[in-house]
């Protein structure tokens, strides 16, 4: 009896083992298929990342001018369709003599605006809020003829109507404040699209906004941003084909080079200005806390006198006279505002020539 029971037990164990083995086979197959699917998905994900990375255009310094000539001759908005491209990490130079808050604007041997440098601080950004800190200066070789034109942008499908050229800051009012107006070597002749791109967030504006966003997210920080803009000219031309903007924060969060394209879709640009005059103004290294003791910078273009009586008031609103506007620090202008001291009051023609545009909508403080 005992032997019979053992035999039956042995048979039962064999049957159990077979059942267990058969049940494990599907699970093993599922695991293999699942791992294979994960591996394939991971591989596809990596391929996607490689594809995105390969679309980023980074070219060596010596190839930037030929690339800018290619884009400007083609009347192109460049690879982003927004008049700029990112070109790797910042390539700063000659910052060893500058301290926090100081800046330097240079001219080249042909008296054209050359490299502008600044070590920007949060306090400079903060002090520039509220309104523009000055009127744009005429850059060297500013064209005598600045026609009104129309630029249709492929990126947005919208059309800009206004002056072809802007007095374009190398280091912006929003970053350097009133000190950005101390020399006309901080300005170049730029197309409207070079200044703000196709969607008002491209061109030179793209680089400026990177710094502004950093300051907004790092309130009252002691971190600085080294900011360098170098206009790029083709041989003896007096209007740059573009600019190279390098910026790097002292904490390393920002570290980028941006190449800006000075062209306009559909427009022929003459990069040789018909103004053959040169300028002799210099703007050596200065501190935002010390007065300039060297040669005086070129003054801003003379503006017509605008007495306060040229605008009227209605309740809390100040209303611009016909042909006059209020320009905000965001480069938009309005016909009525509640705090006129926070705006630049000037003619609409001057506003358009400086690159400002009429605000598309109003708020409780300003109306178009």
Tab-separated table of C-alpha atoms in Angstrom:
chain	number	residue	atom	x	y	z
A	1	UNK	CA	0.000	0.000	0.000
A	2	UNK	CA	2.779	2.289	0.850
A	3	UNK	CA	4.544	1.490	-2.434
A	4	UNK	CA	1.334	2.231	-4.434
A	5	UNK	CA	0.956	5.611	-2.724
A	6	UNK	CA	4.532	6.581	-3.554
A	7	UNK	CA	4.006	5.674	-7.189
A	8	UNK	CA	0.865	7.761	-7.359
A	9	UNK	CA	2.676	10.679	-5.719
A	10	UNK	CA	5.479	10.456	-8.266
A	11	UNK	CA	2.979	10.509	-11.134
A	12	UNK	CA	1.192	13.527	-9.608
A	13	UNK	CA	4.480	15.455	-9.251
A	14	UNK	CA	5.352	14.844	-12.905
A	15	UNK	CA	1.948	16.068	-14.031
A	16	UNK	CA	2.258	19.190	-11.853
A	17	UNK	CA	5.719	19.994	-13.207
A	18	UNK	CA	4.489	19.713	-16.812
A	19	UNK	CA	1.554	22.006	-16.110
A	20	UNK	CA	3.868	24.515	-14.417
A	21	UNK	CA	6.294	24.424	-17.334
A	22	UNK	CA	3.516	24.955	-19.861
A	23	UNK	CA	2.171	27.916	-17.886
A	24	UNK	CA	5.601	29.559	-17.709
A	25	UNK	CA	6.205	29.448	-21.469
A	26	UNK	CA	3.608	32.180	-22.352
A	27	UNK	CA	4.902	34.417	-19.558
A	28	UNK	CA	8.450	34.048	-20.831
A	29	UNK	CA	7.353	34.881	-24.377
A	30	UNK	CA	5.492	37.964	-23.158
A	31	UNK	CA	8.557	39.136	-21.266
A	32	UNK	CA	10.755	38.697	-24.327
A	33	UNK	CA	8.252	40.537	-26.541
A	34	UNK	CA	7.835	43.316	-23.959
A	35	UNK	CA	11.592	43.807	-23.605
A	36	UNK	CA	11.974	43.770	-27.381
A	37	UNK	CA	9.238	46.420	-27.660
A	38	UNK	CA	10.901	48.541	-24.952
A	39	UNK	CA	14.268	48.244	-26.735
A	40	UNK	CA	12.691	49.266	-30.041
A	41	UNK	CA	10.842	52.198	-28.436
A	42	UNK	CA	14.038	53.304	-26.687
A	43	UNK	CA	15.952	53.081	-29.968
A	44	UNK	CA	13.263	55.064	-31.795
A	45	UNK	CA	13.274	57.670	-29.011
A	46	UNK	CA	17.033	58.050	-29.315
A	47	UNK	CA	16.721	58.330	-33.077
A	48	UNK	CA	14.122	61.088	-32.622
A	49	UNK	CA	16.444	62.965	-30.283
A	50	UNK	CA	19.292	62.604	-32.767
A	51	UNK	CA	17.028	63.966	-35.509
A	52	UNK	CA	16.122	67.055	-33.433
A	53	UNK	CA	19.754	67.651	-32.503
A	54	UNK	CA	20.874	67.362	-36.110
A	55	UNK	CA	18.536	70.225	-37.057
A	56	UNK	CA	20.398	72.668	-34.803
A	57	UNK	CA	22.732	74.709	-36.980
A	58	UNK	CA	26.117	75.295	-35.377
A	59	UNK	CA	28.837	76.604	-37.648
A	60	UNK	CA	32.405	77.772	-36.910
A	61	UNK	CA	33.150	81.468	-36.486
A	62	UNK	CA	34.926	81.796	-39.825
A	63	UNK	CA	31.861	80.442	-41.647
A	64	UNK	CA	29.348	82.889	-40.116
A	65	UNK	CA	29.937	85.745	-42.589
A	66	UNK	CA	29.613	83.498	-45.686
A	67	UNK	CA	26.408	82.050	-44.232
A	68	UNK	CA	25.020	85.531	-43.527
A	69	UNK	CA	25.880	86.621	-47.071
A	70	UNK	CA	24.061	83.544	-48.375
A	71	UNK	CA	20.920	84.315	-46.354
A	72	UNK	CA	20.880	88.070	-47.013
A	73	UNK	CA	21.475	87.661	-50.763
A	74	UNK	CA	18.542	85.240	-50.806
A	75	UNK	CA	16.346	87.681	-48.817
A	76	UNK	CA	15.937	84.866	-46.337
A	77	UNK	CA	14.701	84.726	-42.735
A	78	UNK	CA	17.143	81.886	-42.021
A	79	UNK	CA	16.675	78.361	-40.644
A	80	UNK	CA	14.206	79.404	-37.928
A	81	UNK	CA	12.273	81.724	-40.288
A	82	UNK	CA	12.634	84.292	-37.495
A	83	UNK	CA	15.904	86.010	-38.517
A	84	UNK	CA	18.241	84.232	-36.111
A	85	UNK	CA	19.746	80.872	-35.271
A	86	UNK	CA	21.386	79.477	-32.153
A	87	UNK	CA	25.062	78.733	-32.716
A	88	UNK	CA	26.342	76.775	-29.745
A	89	UNK	CA	27.876	78.222	-26.590
A	90	UNK	CA	29.017	81.804	-25.997
A	91	UNK	CA	32.400	82.917	-27.349
A	92	UNK	CA	33.206	85.990	-25.268
A	93	UNK	CA	36.352	88.068	-25.650
A	94	UNK	CA	38.134	90.974	-23.897
A	95	UNK	CA	35.993	91.016	-20.774
A	96	UNK	CA	38.978	91.017	-18.416
A	97	UNK	CA	38.954	94.819	-18.066
A	98	UNK	CA	35.229	95.079	-17.348
A	99	UNK	CA	33.562	94.867	-13.949
A	100	UNK	CA	29.935	94.279	-13.028
A	101	UNK	CA	27.783	97.146	-14.337
A	102	UNK	CA	30.406	98.382	-16.816
A	103	UNK	CA	30.171	98.486	-20.600
A	104	UNK	CA	32.229	99.362	-23.652
A	105	UNK	CA	31.249	100.278	-27.212
A	106	UNK	CA	33.817	100.127	-30.006
A	107	UNK	CA	34.282	101.241	-33.616
A	108	UNK	CA	36.292	99.383	-36.237
A	109	UNK	CA	39.026	100.873	-38.431
A	110	UNK	CA	36.383	102.104	-40.889
A	111	UNK	CA	34.496	103.938	-38.113
A	112	UNK	CA	31.585	101.503	-38.268
A	113	UNK	CA	29.912	100.277	-35.101
A	114	UNK	CA	31.853	97.297	-33.835
A	115	UNK	CA	31.692	95.075	-30.737
A	116	UNK	CA	29.575	96.231	-27.792
A	117	UNK	CA	30.233	94.571	-24.422
A	118	UNK	CA	28.652	94.827	-20.989
A	119	UNK	CA	28.609	92.918	-17.733
A	120	UNK	CA	24.948	93.351	-16.930
A	121	UNK	CA	23.425	93.384	-13.454
A	122	UNK	CA	19.916	92.894	-12.164
A	123	UNK	CA	19.826	96.493	-10.909
A	124	UNK	CA	20.415	97.802	-14.458
A	125	UNK	CA	17.515	95.718	-15.707
A	126	UNK	CA	15.317	96.864	-12.833
A	127	UNK	CA	16.113	100.547	-13.381
A	128	UNK	CA	15.133	100.340	-17.057
A	129	UNK	CA	11.543	99.280	-16.291
A	130	UNK	CA	8.588	101.616	-16.775
A	131	UNK	CA	9.599	103.525	-19.892
A	132	UNK	CA	12.303	103.881	-22.484
A	133	UNK	CA	15.377	105.573	-21.103
A	134	UNK	CA	16.232	107.653	-24.183
A	135	UNK	CA	15.813	108.161	-27.923
A	136	UNK	CA	17.699	105.857	-30.349
A	137	UNK	CA	20.823	107.439	-31.839
A	138	UNK	CA	21.681	107.390	-35.515
A	139	UNK	CA	24.340	104.737	-36.074
A	140	UNK	CA	27.381	105.537	-38.223
A	141	UNK	CA	26.443	105.605	-41.920
A	142	UNK	CA	22.725	105.806	-41.174
A	143	UNK	CA	20.986	105.812	-44.629
A	144	UNK	CA	19.658	109.133	-45.826
A	145	UNK	CA	16.838	107.262	-47.519
A	146	UNK	CA	14.671	105.136	-45.223
A	147	UNK	CA	11.559	104.259	-47.220
A	148	UNK	CA	8.318	102.911	-45.844
A	149	UNK	CA	7.781	99.382	-47.045
A	150	UNK	CA	5.850	96.147	-46.519
A	151	UNK	CA	7.385	92.870	-45.301
A	152	UNK	CA	5.314	89.684	-45.424
A	153	UNK	CA	6.641	87.031	-43.051
A	154	UNK	CA	6.458	83.364	-44.017
A	155	UNK	CA	6.569	82.365	-40.328
A	156	UNK	CA	3.379	84.217	-39.370
A	157	UNK	CA	1.703	85.056	-42.668
A	158	UNK	CA	1.409	88.641	-41.441
A	159	UNK	CA	2.643	91.800	-43.154
A	160	UNK	CA	4.555	94.632	-41.499
A	161	UNK	CA	3.981	98.148	-42.838
A	162	UNK	CA	6.527	100.759	-41.802
A	163	UNK	CA	10.071	101.993	-42.224
A	164	UNK	CA	12.574	99.611	-43.742
A	165	UNK	CA	15.382	100.398	-41.295
A	166	UNK	CA	15.493	100.708	-37.505
A	167	UNK	CA	18.159	102.226	-35.286
A	168	UNK	CA	18.962	98.892	-33.731
A	169	UNK	CA	20.576	98.610	-30.278
A	170	UNK	CA	23.514	96.245	-29.930
A	171	UNK	CA	22.825	96.154	-26.171
A	172	UNK	CA	19.206	96.980	-25.485
A	173	UNK	CA	17.524	99.675	-23.420
A	174	UNK	CA	15.727	96.916	-21.482
A	175	UNK	CA	19.094	95.538	-20.302
A	176	UNK	CA	21.416	98.540	-20.008
A	177	UNK	CA	18.885	101.357	-19.514
A	178	UNK	CA	20.014	104.945	-20.053
A	179	UNK	CA	23.625	103.838	-20.572
A	180	UNK	CA	22.599	102.181	-23.827
A	181	UNK	CA	22.270	105.691	-25.323
A	182	UNK	CA	25.760	106.979	-24.474
A	183	UNK	CA	27.275	106.213	-27.901
A	184	UNK	CA	26.063	105.770	-31.453
A	185	UNK	CA	28.499	102.849	-31.678
A	186	UNK	CA	25.883	100.916	-29.691
A	187	UNK	CA	23.578	101.210	-32.714
A	188	UNK	CA	23.571	99.678	-36.185
A	189	UNK	CA	21.303	100.066	-39.181
A	190	UNK	CA	19.011	97.067	-38.989
A	191	UNK	CA	15.922	96.064	-40.892
A	192	UNK	CA	12.692	95.879	-38.960
A	193	UNK	CA	12.923	92.072	-39.098
A	194	UNK	CA	16.527	92.115	-37.856
A	195	UNK	CA	15.354	94.107	-34.861
A	196	UNK	CA	12.392	91.989	-33.701
A	197	UNK	CA	12.081	89.119	-36.167
A	198	UNK	CA	8.905	87.914	-37.836
A	199	UNK	CA	6.857	87.538	-34.645
A	200	UNK	CA	8.370	90.339	-32.512
A	201	UNK	CA	10.286	87.723	-30.507
A	202	UNK	CA	12.997	86.964	-33.055
A	203	UNK	CA	16.022	88.756	-34.453
A	204	UNK	CA	17.902	90.791	-31.839
A	205	UNK	CA	14.847	90.583	-29.595
A	206	UNK	CA	15.341	86.830	-29.146
A	207	UNK	CA	18.691	87.335	-27.400
A	208	UNK	CA	17.403	90.228	-25.309
A	209	UNK	CA	14.455	88.187	-24.054
A	210	UNK	CA	16.753	85.388	-22.880
A	211	UNK	CA	18.450	87.859	-20.534
A	212	UNK	CA	15.160	89.489	-19.498
A	213	UNK	CA	13.579	86.117	-18.651
A	214	UNK	CA	16.607	85.245	-16.546
A	215	UNK	CA	16.307	88.480	-14.540
A	216	UNK	CA	12.583	87.940	-14.020
A	217	UNK	CA	13.199	84.482	-12.571
A	218	UNK	CA	16.216	85.574	-10.461
A	219	UNK	CA	14.949	88.707	-8.718
A	220	UNK	CA	17.607	90.741	-6.848
A	221	UNK	CA	20.326	88.246	-7.751
A	222	UNK	CA	24.015	89.163	-7.630
A	223	UNK	CA	24.629	86.987	-10.680
A	224	UNK	CA	25.813	88.922	-13.749
A	225	UNK	CA	25.378	88.366	-17.483
A	226	UNK	CA	28.287	88.988	-19.835
A	227	UNK	CA	26.679	90.279	-23.039
A	228	UNK	CA	28.545	90.844	-26.303
A	229	UNK	CA	27.230	91.917	-29.715
A	230	UNK	CA	29.450	92.000	-32.806
A	231	UNK	CA	28.073	93.414	-36.086
A	232	UNK	CA	29.326	91.443	-39.105
A	233	UNK	CA	30.161	93.356	-42.303
A	234	UNK	CA	30.987	92.142	-45.802
A	235	UNK	CA	34.226	93.845	-46.831
A	236	UNK	CA	33.681	97.638	-47.022
A	237	UNK	CA	29.901	97.637	-46.716
A	238	UNK	CA	28.545	100.093	-44.163
A	239	UNK	CA	25.435	98.157	-43.100
A	240	UNK	CA	26.075	94.807	-41.375
A	241	UNK	CA	24.831	91.539	-42.860
A	242	UNK	CA	23.979	90.483	-39.326
A	243	UNK	CA	25.228	90.388	-35.737
A	244	UNK	CA	26.670	87.760	-33.419
A	245	UNK	CA	25.273	87.960	-29.889
A	246	UNK	CA	27.078	86.037	-27.131
A	247	UNK	CA	25.707	85.921	-23.598
A	248	UNK	CA	26.712	83.965	-20.542
A	249	UNK	CA	25.522	84.261	-16.944
A	250	UNK	CA	28.086	83.956	-14.163
A	251	UNK	CA	26.207	80.933	-12.775
A	252	UNK	CA	26.358	79.178	-16.163
A	253	UNK	CA	22.581	78.891	-16.613
A	254	UNK	CA	22.776	81.020	-19.778
A	255	UNK	CA	25.595	80.128	-22.173
A	256	UNK	CA	24.688	80.688	-25.811
A	257	UNK	CA	25.680	82.315	-29.086
A	258	UNK	CA	22.954	83.678	-31.354
A	259	UNK	CA	23.491	84.807	-34.934
A	260	UNK	CA	21.020	87.464	-36.150
A	261	UNK	CA	20.294	87.971	-39.859
A	262	UNK	CA	19.928	91.533	-41.199
A	263	UNK	CA	17.569	90.957	-44.113
A	264	UNK	CA	13.888	91.157	-45.007
A	265	UNK	CA	11.881	88.636	-46.965
A	266	UNK	CA	11.136	89.946	-50.436
A	267	UNK	CA	13.162	93.163	-50.117
A	268	UNK	CA	16.362	94.188	-51.863
A	269	UNK	CA	18.728	95.667	-49.262
A	270	UNK	CA	21.606	97.938	-50.260
A	271	UNK	CA	24.278	97.232	-47.639
A	272	UNK	CA	26.276	100.228	-48.815
A	273	UNK	CA	24.653	103.266	-47.232
A	274	UNK	CA	24.393	106.374	-49.385
A	275	UNK	CA	25.617	108.364	-46.378
A	276	UNK	CA	29.411	108.563	-46.680
A	277	UNK	CA	29.904	110.595	-43.518
A	278	UNK	CA	31.836	109.149	-40.601
A	279	UNK	CA	31.653	109.790	-36.899
A	280	UNK	CA	34.402	110.473	-34.401
A	281	UNK	CA	32.549	109.897	-31.178
A	282	UNK	CA	34.122	107.440	-28.765
A	283	UNK	CA	32.599	105.543	-25.859
A	284	UNK	CA	35.399	104.025	-23.762
A	285	UNK	CA	34.837	101.697	-20.836
A	286	UNK	CA	32.476	103.272	-18.365
A	287	UNK	CA	30.821	102.360	-15.110
A	288	UNK	CA	27.130	102.923	-14.650
A	289	UNK	CA	27.960	104.649	-11.378
A	290	UNK	CA	30.677	106.994	-12.687
A	291	UNK	CA	30.362	109.932	-15.099
A	292	UNK	CA	32.075	109.869	-18.483
A	293	UNK	CA	35.234	112.009	-18.542
A	294	UNK	CA	36.327	111.336	-22.133
A	295	UNK	CA	35.064	112.601	-25.488
A	296	UNK	CA	31.356	113.347	-25.471
A	297	UNK	CA	29.188	110.861	-27.395
A	298	UNK	CA	27.243	111.894	-30.451
A	299	UNK	CA	23.952	113.460	-29.307
A	300	UNK	CA	20.591	112.040	-30.277
A	301	UNK	CA	18.979	113.385	-33.448
A	302	UNK	CA	17.350	116.707	-32.745
A	303	UNK	CA	13.674	116.286	-32.000
A	304	UNK	CA	11.062	118.983	-32.439
A	305	UNK	CA	10.039	120.672	-29.224
A	306	UNK	CA	6.893	119.139	-27.813
A	307	UNK	CA	5.328	121.302	-25.118
A	308	UNK	CA	3.072	119.668	-22.561
A	309	UNK	CA	0.120	121.625	-23.938
A	310	UNK	CA	0.269	119.458	-27.070
A	311	UNK	CA	-1.718	116.797	-25.277
A	312	UNK	CA	-4.970	117.030	-23.383
A	313	UNK	CA	-6.502	115.261	-20.422
A	314	UNK	CA	-9.885	113.669	-19.876
A	315	UNK	CA	-10.415	112.331	-16.380
A	316	UNK	CA	-7.500	110.001	-15.624
A	317	UNK	CA	-6.516	109.770	-19.282
A	318	UNK	CA	-3.832	111.799	-21.069
A	319	UNK	CA	-4.594	112.034	-24.791
A	320	UNK	CA	-1.888	112.576	-27.417
A	321	UNK	CA	-2.243	115.391	-29.925
A	322	UNK	CA	-2.834	114.459	-33.588
A	323	UNK	CA	0.314	112.886	-35.020
A	324	UNK	CA	1.776	112.276	-31.540
A	325	UNK	CA	2.058	109.044	-29.559
A	326	UNK	CA	3.298	107.640	-26.242
A	327	UNK	CA	5.997	104.927	-26.611
A	328	UNK	CA	6.267	102.290	-23.873
A	329	UNK	CA	9.379	100.384	-22.817
A	330	UNK	CA	8.084	97.407	-24.834
A	331	UNK	CA	8.458	99.480	-28.032
A	332	UNK	CA	4.723	99.851	-28.581
A	333	UNK	CA	2.945	103.180	-28.811
A	334	UNK	CA	-0.431	104.433	-27.644
A	335	UNK	CA	-2.667	107.445	-28.183
A	336	UNK	CA	-3.968	107.639	-24.582
A	337	UNK	CA	-2.296	106.706	-21.284
A	338	UNK	CA	-2.921	107.215	-17.571
A	339	UNK	CA	0.736	107.778	-16.549
A	340	UNK	CA	2.427	109.828	-19.295
A	341	UNK	CA	5.662	110.099	-17.272
A	342	UNK	CA	6.225	106.387	-17.925
A	343	UNK	CA	6.306	106.865	-21.716
A	344	UNK	CA	8.283	108.717	-24.366
A	345	UNK	CA	6.061	111.343	-25.989
A	346	UNK	CA	7.026	111.936	-29.616
A	347	UNK	CA	5.691	112.085	-33.159
A	348	UNK	CA	4.291	108.963	-34.744
A	349	UNK	CA	6.853	109.282	-37.553
A	350	UNK	CA	9.691	109.263	-35.027
A	351	UNK	CA	8.106	106.295	-33.263
A	352	UNK	CA	7.906	104.328	-36.512
A	353	UNK	CA	11.462	105.270	-37.459
A	354	UNK	CA	12.732	103.991	-34.112
A	355	UNK	CA	11.086	100.618	-34.718
A	356	UNK	CA	8.108	101.085	-32.408
A	357	UNK	CA	4.688	99.802	-33.501
A	358	UNK	CA	1.153	100.680	-32.526
A	359	UNK	CA	-0.109	98.442	-29.727
A	360	UNK	CA	-2.674	95.920	-31.007
A	361	UNK	CA	-4.818	96.258	-27.881
A	362	UNK	CA	-5.176	98.385	-24.776
A	363	UNK	CA	-5.531	97.901	-21.039
A	364	UNK	CA	-6.470	99.928	-17.977
A	365	UNK	CA	-3.311	102.035	-18.360
A	366	UNK	CA	-3.009	102.625	-22.118
A	367	UNK	CA	-5.153	102.663	-25.238
A	368	UNK	CA	-4.049	102.355	-28.889
